[in-house]
Coordinates of N, CA and C in Angstrom, one line a residue:
X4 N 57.9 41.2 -18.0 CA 57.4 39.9 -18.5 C 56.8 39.1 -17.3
X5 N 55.6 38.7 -17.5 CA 55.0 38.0 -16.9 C 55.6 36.7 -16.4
X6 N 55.8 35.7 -14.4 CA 56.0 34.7 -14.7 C 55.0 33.6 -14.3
X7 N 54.4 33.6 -15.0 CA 53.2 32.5 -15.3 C 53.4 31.2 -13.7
X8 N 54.3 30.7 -14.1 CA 55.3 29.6 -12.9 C 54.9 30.1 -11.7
X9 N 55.3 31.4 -11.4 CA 55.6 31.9 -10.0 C 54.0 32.3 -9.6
X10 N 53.1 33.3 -10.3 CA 51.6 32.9 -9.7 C 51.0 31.7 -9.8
X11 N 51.2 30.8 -10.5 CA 50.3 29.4 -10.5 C 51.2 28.9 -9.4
X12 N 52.5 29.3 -8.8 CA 52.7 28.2 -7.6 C 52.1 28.7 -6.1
X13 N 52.6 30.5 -6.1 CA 51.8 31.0 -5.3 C 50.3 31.0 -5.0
X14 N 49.7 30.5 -5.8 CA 48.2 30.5 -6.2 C 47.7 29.1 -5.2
X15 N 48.6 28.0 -5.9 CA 48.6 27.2 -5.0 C 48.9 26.5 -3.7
X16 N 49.7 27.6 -3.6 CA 50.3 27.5 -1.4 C 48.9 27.8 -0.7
X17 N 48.4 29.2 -1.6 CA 47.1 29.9 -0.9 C 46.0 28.9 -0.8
X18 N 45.9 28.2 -2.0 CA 44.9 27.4 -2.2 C 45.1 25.9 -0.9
X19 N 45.9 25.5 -0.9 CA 46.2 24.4 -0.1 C 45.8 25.3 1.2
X20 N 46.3 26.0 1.9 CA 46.1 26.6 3.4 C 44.4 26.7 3.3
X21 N 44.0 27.2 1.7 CA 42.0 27.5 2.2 C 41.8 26.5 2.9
X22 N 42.1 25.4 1.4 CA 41.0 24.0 1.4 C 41.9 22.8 2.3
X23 N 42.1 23.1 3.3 CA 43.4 21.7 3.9 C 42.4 20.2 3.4
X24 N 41.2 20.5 3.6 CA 41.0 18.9 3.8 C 40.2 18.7 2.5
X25 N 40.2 19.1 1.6 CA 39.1 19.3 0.2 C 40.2 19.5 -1.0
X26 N 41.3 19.8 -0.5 CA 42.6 20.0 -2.0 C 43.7 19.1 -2.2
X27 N 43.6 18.4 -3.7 CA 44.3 17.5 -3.4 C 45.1 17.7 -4.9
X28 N 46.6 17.6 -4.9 CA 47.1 17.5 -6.0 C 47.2 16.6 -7.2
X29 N 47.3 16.8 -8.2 CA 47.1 15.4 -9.1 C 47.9 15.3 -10.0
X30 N 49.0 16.3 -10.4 CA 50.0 16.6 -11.2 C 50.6 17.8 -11.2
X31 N 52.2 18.0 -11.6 CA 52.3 19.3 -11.6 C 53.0 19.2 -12.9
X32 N 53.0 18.6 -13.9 CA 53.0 19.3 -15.3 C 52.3 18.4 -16.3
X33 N 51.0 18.9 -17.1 CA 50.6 20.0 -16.3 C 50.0 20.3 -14.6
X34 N 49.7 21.5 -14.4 CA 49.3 21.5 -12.7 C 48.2 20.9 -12.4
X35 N 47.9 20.1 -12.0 CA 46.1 20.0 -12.1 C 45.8 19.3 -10.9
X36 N 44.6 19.8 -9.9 CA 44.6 19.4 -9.0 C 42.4 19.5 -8.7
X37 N 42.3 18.9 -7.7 CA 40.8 18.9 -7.5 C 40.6 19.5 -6.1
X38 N 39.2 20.0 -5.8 CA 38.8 20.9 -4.6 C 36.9 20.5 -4.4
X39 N 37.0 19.8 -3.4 CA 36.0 19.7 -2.9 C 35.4 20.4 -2.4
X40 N 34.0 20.8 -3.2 CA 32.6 22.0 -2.3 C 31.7 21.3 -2.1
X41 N 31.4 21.5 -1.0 CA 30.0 21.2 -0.2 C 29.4 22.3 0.4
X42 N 28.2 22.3 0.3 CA 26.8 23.0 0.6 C 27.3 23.1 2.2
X43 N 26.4 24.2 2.9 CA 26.2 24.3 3.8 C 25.1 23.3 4.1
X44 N 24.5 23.1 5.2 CA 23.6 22.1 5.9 C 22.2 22.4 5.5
X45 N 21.6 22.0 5.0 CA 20.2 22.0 4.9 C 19.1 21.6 5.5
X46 N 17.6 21.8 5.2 CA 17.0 20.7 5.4 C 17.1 19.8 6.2
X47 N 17.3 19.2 7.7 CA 17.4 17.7 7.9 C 18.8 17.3 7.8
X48 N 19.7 18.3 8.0 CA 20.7 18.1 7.6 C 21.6 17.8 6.4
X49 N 20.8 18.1 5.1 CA 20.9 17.8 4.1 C 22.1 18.5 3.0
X50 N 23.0 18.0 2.5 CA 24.2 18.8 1.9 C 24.0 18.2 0.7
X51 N 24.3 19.2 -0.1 CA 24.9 18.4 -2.0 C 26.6 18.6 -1.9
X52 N 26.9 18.3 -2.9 CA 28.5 18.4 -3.2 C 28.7 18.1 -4.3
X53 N 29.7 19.0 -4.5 CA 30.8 18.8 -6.2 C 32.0 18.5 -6.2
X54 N 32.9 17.9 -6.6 CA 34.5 17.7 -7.0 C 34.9 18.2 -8.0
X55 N 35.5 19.5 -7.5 CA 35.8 20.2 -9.1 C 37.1 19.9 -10.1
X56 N 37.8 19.9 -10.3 CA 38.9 19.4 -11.4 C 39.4 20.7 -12.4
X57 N 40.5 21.1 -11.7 CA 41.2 22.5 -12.6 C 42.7 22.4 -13.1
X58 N 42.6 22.5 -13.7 CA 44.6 22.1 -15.0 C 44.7 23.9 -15.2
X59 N 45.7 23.9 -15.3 CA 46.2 25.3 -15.4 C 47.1 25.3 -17.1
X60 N 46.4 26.1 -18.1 CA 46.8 26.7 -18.7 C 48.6 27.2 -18.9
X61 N 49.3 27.1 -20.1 CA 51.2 27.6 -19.8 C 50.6 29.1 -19.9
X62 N 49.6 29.6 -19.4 CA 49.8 31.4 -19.7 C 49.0 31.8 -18.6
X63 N 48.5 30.6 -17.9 CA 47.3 30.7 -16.8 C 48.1 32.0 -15.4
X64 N 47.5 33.3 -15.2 CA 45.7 33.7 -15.2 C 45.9 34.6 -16.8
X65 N 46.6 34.6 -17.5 CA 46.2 35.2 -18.8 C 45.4 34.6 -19.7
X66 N 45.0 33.5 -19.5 CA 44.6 32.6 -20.2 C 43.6 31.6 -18.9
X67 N 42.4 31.3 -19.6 CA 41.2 30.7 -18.8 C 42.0 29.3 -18.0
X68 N 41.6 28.5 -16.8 CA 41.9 27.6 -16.6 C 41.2 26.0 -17.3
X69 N 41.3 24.7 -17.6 CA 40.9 24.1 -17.6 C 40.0 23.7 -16.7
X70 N 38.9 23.3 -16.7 CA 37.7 23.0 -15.3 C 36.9 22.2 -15.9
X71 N 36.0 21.3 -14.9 CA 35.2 20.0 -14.9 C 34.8 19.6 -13.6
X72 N 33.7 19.0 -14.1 CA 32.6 18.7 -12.0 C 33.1 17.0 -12.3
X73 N 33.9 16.3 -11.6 CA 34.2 14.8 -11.8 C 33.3 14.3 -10.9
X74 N 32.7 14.7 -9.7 CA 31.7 14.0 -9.2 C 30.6 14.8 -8.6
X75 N 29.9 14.3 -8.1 CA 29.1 15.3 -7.5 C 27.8 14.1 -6.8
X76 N 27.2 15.0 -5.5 CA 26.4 14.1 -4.6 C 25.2 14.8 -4.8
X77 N 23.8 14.3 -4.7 CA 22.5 14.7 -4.4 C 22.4 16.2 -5.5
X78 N 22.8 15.9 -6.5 CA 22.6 17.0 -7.4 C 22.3 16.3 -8.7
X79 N 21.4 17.0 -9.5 CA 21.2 16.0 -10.7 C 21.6 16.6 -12.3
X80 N 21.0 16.6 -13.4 CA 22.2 17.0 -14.2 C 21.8 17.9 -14.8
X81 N 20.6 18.8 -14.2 CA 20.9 19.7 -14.5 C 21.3 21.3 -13.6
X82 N 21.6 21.0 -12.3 CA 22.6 21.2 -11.9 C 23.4 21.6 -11.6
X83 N 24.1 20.1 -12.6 CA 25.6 20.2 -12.9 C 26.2 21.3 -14.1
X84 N 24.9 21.2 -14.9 CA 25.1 22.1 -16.0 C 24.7 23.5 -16.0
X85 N 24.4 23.8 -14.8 CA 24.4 25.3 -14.1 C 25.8 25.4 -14.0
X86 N 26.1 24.5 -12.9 CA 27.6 24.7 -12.2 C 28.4 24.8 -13.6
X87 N 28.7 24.4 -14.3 CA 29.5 24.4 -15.3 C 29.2 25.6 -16.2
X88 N 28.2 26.4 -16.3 CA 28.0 27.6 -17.4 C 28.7 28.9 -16.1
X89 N 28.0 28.4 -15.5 CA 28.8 29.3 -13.8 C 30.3 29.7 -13.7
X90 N 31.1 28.7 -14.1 CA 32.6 28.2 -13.9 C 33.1 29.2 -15.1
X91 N 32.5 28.8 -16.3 CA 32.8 29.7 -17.4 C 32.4 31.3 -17.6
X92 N 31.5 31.6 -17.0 CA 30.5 32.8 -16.7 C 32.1 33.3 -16.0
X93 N 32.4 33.1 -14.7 CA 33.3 33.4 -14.3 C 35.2 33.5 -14.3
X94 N 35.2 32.8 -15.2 CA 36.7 32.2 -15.6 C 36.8 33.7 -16.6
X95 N 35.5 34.0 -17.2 CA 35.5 35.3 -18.6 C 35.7 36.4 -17.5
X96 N 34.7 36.6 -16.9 CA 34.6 38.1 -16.2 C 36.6 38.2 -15.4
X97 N 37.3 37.0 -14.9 CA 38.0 37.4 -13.9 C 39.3 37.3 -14.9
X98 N 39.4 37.1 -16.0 CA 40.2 36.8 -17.1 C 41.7 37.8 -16.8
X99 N 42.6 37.0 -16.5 CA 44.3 38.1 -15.9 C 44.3 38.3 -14.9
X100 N 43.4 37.7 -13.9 CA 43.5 37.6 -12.3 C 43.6 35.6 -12.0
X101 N 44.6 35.8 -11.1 CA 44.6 34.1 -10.1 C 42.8 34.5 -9.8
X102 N 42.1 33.3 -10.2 CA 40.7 33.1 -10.0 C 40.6 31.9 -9.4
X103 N 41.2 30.7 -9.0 CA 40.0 29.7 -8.8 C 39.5 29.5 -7.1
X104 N 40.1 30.6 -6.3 CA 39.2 30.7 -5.3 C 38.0 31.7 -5.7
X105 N 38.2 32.7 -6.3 CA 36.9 33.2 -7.0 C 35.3 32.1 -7.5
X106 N 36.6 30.9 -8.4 CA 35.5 30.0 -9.1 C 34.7 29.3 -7.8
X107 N 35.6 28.8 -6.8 CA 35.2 28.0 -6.0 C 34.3 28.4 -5.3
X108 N 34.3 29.9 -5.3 CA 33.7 30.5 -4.1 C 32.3 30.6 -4.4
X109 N 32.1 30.5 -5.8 CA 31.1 31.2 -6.3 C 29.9 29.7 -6.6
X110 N 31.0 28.7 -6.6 CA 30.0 27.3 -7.1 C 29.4 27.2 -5.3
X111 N 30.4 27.4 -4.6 CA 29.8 27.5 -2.9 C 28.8 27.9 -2.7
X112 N 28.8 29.4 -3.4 CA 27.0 29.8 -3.4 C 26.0 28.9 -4.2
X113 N 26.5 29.0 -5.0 CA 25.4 27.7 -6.1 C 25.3 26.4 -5.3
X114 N 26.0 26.0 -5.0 CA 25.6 24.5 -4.1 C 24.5 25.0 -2.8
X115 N 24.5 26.1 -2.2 CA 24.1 26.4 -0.8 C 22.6 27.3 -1.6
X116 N 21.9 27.7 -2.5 CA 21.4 27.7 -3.4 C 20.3 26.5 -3.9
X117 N 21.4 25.6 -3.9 CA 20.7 24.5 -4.8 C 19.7 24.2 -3.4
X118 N 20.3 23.9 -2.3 CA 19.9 23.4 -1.2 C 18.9 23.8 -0.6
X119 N 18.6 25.3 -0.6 CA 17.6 25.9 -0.3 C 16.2 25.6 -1.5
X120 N 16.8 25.6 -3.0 CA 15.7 25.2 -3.6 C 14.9 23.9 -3.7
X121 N 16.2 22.6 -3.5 CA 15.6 21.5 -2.9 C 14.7 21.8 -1.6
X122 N 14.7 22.4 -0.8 CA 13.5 22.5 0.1 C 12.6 23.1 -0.3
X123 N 12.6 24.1 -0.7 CA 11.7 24.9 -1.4 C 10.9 24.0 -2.9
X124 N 11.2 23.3 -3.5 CA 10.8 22.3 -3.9 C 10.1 21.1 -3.4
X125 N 10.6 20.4 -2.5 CA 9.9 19.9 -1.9 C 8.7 20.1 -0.9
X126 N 8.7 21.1 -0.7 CA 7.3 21.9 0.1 C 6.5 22.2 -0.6
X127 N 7.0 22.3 -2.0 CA 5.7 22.6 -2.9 C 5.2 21.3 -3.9
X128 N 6.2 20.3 -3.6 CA 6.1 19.2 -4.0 C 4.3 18.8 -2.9
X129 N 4.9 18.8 -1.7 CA 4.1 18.5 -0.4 C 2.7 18.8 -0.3
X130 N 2.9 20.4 -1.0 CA 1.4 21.3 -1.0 C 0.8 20.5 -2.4
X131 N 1.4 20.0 -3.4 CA 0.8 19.6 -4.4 C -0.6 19.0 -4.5
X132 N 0.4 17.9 -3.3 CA 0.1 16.5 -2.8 C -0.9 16.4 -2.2
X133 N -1.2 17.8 -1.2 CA -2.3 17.9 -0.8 C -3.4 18.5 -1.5
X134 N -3.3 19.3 -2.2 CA -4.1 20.1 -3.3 C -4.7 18.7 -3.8
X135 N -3.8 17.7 -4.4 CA -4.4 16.7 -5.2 C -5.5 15.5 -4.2
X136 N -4.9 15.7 -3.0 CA -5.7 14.6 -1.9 C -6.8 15.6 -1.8
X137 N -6.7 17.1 -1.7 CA -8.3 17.5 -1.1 C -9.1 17.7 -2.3
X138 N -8.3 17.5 -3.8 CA -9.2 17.8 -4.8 C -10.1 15.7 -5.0
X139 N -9.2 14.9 -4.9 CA -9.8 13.9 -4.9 C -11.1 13.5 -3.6
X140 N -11.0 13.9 -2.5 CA -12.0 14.2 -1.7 C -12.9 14.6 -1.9
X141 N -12.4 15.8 -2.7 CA -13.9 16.8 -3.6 C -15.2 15.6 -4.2
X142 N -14.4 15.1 -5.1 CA -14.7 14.3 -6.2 C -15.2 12.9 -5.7
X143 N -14.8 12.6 -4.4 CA -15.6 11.2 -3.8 C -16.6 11.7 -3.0
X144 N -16.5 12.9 -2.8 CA -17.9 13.4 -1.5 C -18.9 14.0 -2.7
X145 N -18.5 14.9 -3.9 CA -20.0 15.3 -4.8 C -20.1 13.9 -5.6
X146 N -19.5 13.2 -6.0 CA -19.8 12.0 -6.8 C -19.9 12.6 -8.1
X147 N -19.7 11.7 -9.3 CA -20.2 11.9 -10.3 C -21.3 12.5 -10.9
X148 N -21.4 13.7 -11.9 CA -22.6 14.0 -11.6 C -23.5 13.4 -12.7
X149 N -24.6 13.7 -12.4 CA -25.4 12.9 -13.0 C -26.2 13.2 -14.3
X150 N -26.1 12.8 -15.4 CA -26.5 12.8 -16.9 C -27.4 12.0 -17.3
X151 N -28.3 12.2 -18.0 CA -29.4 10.9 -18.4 C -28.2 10.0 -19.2
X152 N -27.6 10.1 -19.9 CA -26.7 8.8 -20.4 C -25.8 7.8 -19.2
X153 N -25.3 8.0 -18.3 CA -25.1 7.8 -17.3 C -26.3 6.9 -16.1
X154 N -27.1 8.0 -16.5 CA -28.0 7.1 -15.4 C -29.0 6.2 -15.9
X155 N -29.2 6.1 -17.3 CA -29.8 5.1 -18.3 C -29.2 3.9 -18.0
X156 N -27.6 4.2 -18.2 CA -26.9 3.1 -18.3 C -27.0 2.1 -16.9
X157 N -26.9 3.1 -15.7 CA -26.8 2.7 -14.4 C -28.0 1.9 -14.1
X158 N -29.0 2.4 -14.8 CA -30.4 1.7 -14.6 C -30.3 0.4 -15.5
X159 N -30.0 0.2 -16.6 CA -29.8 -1.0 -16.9 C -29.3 -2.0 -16.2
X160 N -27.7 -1.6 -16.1 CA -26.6 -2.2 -14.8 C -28.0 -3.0 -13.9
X161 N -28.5 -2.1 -13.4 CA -29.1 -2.3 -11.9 C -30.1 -3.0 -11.8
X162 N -31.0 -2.9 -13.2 CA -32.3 -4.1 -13.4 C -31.7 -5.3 -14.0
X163 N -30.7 -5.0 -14.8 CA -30.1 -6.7 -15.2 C -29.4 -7.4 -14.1
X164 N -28.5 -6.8 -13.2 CA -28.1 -7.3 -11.8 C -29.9 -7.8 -10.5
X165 N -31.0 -7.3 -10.5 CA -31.7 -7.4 -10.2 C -32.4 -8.5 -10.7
X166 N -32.6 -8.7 -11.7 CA -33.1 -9.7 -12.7 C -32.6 -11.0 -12.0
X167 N -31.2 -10.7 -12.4 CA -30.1 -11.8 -12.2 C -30.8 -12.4 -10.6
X168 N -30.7 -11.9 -9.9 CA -31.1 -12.5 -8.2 C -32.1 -12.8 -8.3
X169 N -33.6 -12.4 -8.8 CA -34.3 -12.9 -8.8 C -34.5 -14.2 -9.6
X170 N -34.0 -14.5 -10.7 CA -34.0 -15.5 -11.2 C -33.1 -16.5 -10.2
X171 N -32.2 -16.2 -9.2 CA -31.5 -17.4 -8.5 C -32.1 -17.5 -7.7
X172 N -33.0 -16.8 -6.8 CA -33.7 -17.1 -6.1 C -35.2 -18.4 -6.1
X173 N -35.5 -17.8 -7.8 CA -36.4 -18.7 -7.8 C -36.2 -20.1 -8.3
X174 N -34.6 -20.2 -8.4 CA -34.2 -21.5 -9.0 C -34.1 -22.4 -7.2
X175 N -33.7 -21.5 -6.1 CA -33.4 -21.9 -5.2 C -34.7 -22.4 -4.5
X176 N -35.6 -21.2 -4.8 CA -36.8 -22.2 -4.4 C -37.2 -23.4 -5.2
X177 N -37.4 -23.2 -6.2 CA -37.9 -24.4 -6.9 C -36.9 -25.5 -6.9
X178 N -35.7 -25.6 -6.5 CA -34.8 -26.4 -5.9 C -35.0 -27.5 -4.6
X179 N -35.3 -26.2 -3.5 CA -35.9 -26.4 -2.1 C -36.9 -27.3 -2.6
X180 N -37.9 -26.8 -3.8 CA -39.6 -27.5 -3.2 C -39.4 -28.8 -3.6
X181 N -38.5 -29.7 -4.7 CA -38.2 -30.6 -5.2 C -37.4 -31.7 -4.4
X182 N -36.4 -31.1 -3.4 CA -35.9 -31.7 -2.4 C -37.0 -32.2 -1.4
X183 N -37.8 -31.4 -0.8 CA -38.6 -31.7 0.5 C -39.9 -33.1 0.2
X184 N -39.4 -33.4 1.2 CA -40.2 -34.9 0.6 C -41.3 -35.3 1.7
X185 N -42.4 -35.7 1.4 CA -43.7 -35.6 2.4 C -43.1 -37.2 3.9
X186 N -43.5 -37.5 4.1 CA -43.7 -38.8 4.8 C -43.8 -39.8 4.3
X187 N -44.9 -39.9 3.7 CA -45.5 -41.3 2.8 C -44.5 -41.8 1.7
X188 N -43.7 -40.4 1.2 CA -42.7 -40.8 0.0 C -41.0 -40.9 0.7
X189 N -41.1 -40.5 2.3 CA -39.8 -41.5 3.0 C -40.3 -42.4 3.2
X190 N -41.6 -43.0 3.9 CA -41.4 -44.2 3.7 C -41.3 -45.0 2.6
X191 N -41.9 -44.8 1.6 CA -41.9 -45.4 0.3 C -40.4 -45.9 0.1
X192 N -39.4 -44.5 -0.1 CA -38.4 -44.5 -0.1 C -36.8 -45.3 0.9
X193 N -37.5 -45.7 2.0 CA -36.8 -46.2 3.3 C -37.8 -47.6 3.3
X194 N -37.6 -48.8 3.3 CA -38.0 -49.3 3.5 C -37.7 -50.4 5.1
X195 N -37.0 -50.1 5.3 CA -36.5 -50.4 6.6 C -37.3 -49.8 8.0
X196 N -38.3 -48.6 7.1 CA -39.4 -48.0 8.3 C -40.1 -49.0 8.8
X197 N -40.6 -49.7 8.2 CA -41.8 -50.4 8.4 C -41.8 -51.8 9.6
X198 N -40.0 -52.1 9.3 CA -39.6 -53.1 10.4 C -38.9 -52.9 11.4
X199 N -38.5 -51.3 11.7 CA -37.9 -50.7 12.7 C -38.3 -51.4 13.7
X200 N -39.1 -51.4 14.0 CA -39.7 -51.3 15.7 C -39.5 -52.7 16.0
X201 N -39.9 -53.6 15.5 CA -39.6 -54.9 15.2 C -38.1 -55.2 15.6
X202 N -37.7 -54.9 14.5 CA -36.2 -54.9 14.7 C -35.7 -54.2 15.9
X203 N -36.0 -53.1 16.7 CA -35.8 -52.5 17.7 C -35.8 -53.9 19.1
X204 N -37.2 -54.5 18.9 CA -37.5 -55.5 20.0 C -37.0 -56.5 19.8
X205 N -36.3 -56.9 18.7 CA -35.4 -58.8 18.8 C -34.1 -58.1 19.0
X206 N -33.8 -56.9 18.7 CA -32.4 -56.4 19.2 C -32.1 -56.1 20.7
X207 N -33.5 -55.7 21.7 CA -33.7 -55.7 22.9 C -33.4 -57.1 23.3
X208 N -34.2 -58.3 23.1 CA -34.0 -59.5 23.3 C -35.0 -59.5 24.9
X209 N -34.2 -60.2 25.3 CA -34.2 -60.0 27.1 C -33.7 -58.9 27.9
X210 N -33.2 -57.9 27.3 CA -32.6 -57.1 28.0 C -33.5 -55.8 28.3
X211 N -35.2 -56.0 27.8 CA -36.1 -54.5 27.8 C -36.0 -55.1 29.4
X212 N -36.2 -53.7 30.1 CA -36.2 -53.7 31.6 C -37.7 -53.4 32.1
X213 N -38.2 -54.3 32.9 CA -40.1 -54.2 33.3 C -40.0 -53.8 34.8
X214 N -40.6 -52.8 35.2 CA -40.7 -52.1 36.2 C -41.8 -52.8 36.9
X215 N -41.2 -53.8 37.9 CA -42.5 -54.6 38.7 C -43.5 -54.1 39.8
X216 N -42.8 -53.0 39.7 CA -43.4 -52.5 41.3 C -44.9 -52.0 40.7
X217 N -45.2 -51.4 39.2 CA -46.2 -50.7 38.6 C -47.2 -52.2 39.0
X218 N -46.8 -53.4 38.6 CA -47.8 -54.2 38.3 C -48.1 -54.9 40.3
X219 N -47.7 -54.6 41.0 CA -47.7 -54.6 42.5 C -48.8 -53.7 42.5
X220 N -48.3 -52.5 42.2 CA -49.6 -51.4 42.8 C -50.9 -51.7 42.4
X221 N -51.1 -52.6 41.2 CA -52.3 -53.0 40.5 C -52.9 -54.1 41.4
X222 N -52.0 -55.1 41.9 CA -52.7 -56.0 43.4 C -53.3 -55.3 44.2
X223 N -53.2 -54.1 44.6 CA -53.3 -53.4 45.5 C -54.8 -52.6 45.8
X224 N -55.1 -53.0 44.0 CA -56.8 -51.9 43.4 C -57.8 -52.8 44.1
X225 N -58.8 -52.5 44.5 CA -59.8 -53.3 45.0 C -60.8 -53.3 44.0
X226 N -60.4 -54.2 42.7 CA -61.7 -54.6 41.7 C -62.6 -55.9 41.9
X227 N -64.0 -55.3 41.6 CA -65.1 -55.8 41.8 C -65.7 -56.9 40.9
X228 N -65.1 -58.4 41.3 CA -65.8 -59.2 39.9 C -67.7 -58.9 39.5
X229 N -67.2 -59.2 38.6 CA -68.5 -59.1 37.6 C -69.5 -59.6 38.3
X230 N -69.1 -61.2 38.7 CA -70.3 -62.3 39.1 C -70.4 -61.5 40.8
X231 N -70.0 -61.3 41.5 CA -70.3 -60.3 42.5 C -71.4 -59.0 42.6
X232 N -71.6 -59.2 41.4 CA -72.4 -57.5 41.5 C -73.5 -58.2 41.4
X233 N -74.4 -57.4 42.8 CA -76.0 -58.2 43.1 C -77.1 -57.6 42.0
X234 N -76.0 -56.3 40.8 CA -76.7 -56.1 39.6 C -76.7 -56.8 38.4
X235 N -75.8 -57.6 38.2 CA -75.4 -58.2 37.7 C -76.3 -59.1 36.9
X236 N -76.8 -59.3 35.8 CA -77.9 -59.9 35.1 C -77.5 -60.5 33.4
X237 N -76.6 -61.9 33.5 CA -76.3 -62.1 32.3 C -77.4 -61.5 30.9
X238 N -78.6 -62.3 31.3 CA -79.4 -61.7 30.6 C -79.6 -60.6 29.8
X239 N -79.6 -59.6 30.7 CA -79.3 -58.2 29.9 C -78.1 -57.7 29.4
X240 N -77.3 -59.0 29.1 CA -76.0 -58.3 28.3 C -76.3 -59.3 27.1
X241 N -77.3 -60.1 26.9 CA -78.1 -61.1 25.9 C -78.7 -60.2 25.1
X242 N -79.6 -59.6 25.9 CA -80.3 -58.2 25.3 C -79.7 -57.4 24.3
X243 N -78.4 -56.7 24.5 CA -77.9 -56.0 24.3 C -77.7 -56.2 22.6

């Protein structure tokens, strides 16, 4: 007779010595305890991880163990639902053997697995990325090609936009010529022109400044009276 007791406790001495820092107890009736797997290093240092969760069966290894992923890091759900068809895949094949270092061992490849395919994913994610940047490149360096519906349209576009400036243009001139005003119609318009200057000289007062020395140098000219000139002939300015 089988005693069920004695390999599930044996099972678990072994198990505590694998996993020292990843095995933790959670009951012993029934037995149920959890075991932390993590990935080897990936990528940039990159790891996933599972927290597995196993209850033992009153007939356990003759009978399957209870199992479940209670947490899990940088893995998403589907996965998780690998790891889990995996657990079962394996609980059948090892069915009458202590298995859950078997199970454990085997989600260890699946996690280290996952990790390689996250890279491997992502590089093809990468290559996409550029596929899509040099195909967009393509498409801004040949341009659209060109169709008479397209270019009908473009032509419209481009003489109604044309239109358009020409018509502001000539509002701007005709704007301009309406503004510009001759002289005659500032003065008309300013009346204050006309007594400027005026107004300039009672606002001078006494204070315009006369440069005496100009009228000195004119003492200075040796002009010839009229009645002095021995040509001199009232008469012929009678004539005149």
């Amino acid at each position: 007779m089988t005693d069920y007791s004695e390999e599930q406790r044996n099972e678990l001495e072994a198990l505590e010595s694998i996993y020292p820092d990843s095995f933790t107890v959670l009951s012993e009736k029934p037995t149920t305890f959890t075991i932390t797997v993590t990935s080897e290093a990936g990528e940039n240092d990159e790891t996933v991880q599972t927290t597995l969760k196993f209850t033992y069966r009153e007939k356990y290894p003759d009978e399957t163990p209870l199992y479940e992923v209670v947490s899990q890091e940088n893995l998403d759900d589907n996965d998780v639902m690998d790891i889990i068809k995996l657990l079962e895949q394996q609980a059948e094949e090892n069915l009458g053997m202590v298995m859950i270092f078997t199970l454990v061992s085997a989600v260890q490849e699946k996690l280290n697995e996952i990790v390689d395919q996250i890279k491997t994913r992502r590089e093809e994610e990468k290559k996409q990325k550029e596929r899509e940047a040099e195909e967009e490149e393509k498409q801004r360096f040949h341009g659209t090609p060109v169709t008479i519906e397209n270019f009908l349209n473009w032509k419209a576009k481009f003489d109604a936009e044309l239109l358009e400036i020409k018509r502001k243009k000539m509002k701007e001139e005709e704007q301009a010529g309406k503004n510009k005003l001759s002289g005659k119609q500032l003065f008309e318009m300013d009346h204050n022109l006309d007594t400027s200057d005026i107004q300039f000289l009672e606002e001078a007062g006494n204070n315009v400044e006369v440069d005496e020395s100009l009228f000195q140098e004119m003492d200075d000219l040796e002009l010839e009276d009229e009645e002095d000139d021995p040509d001199y002939n009232p008469v012929n300015l009678d004539s005149d």
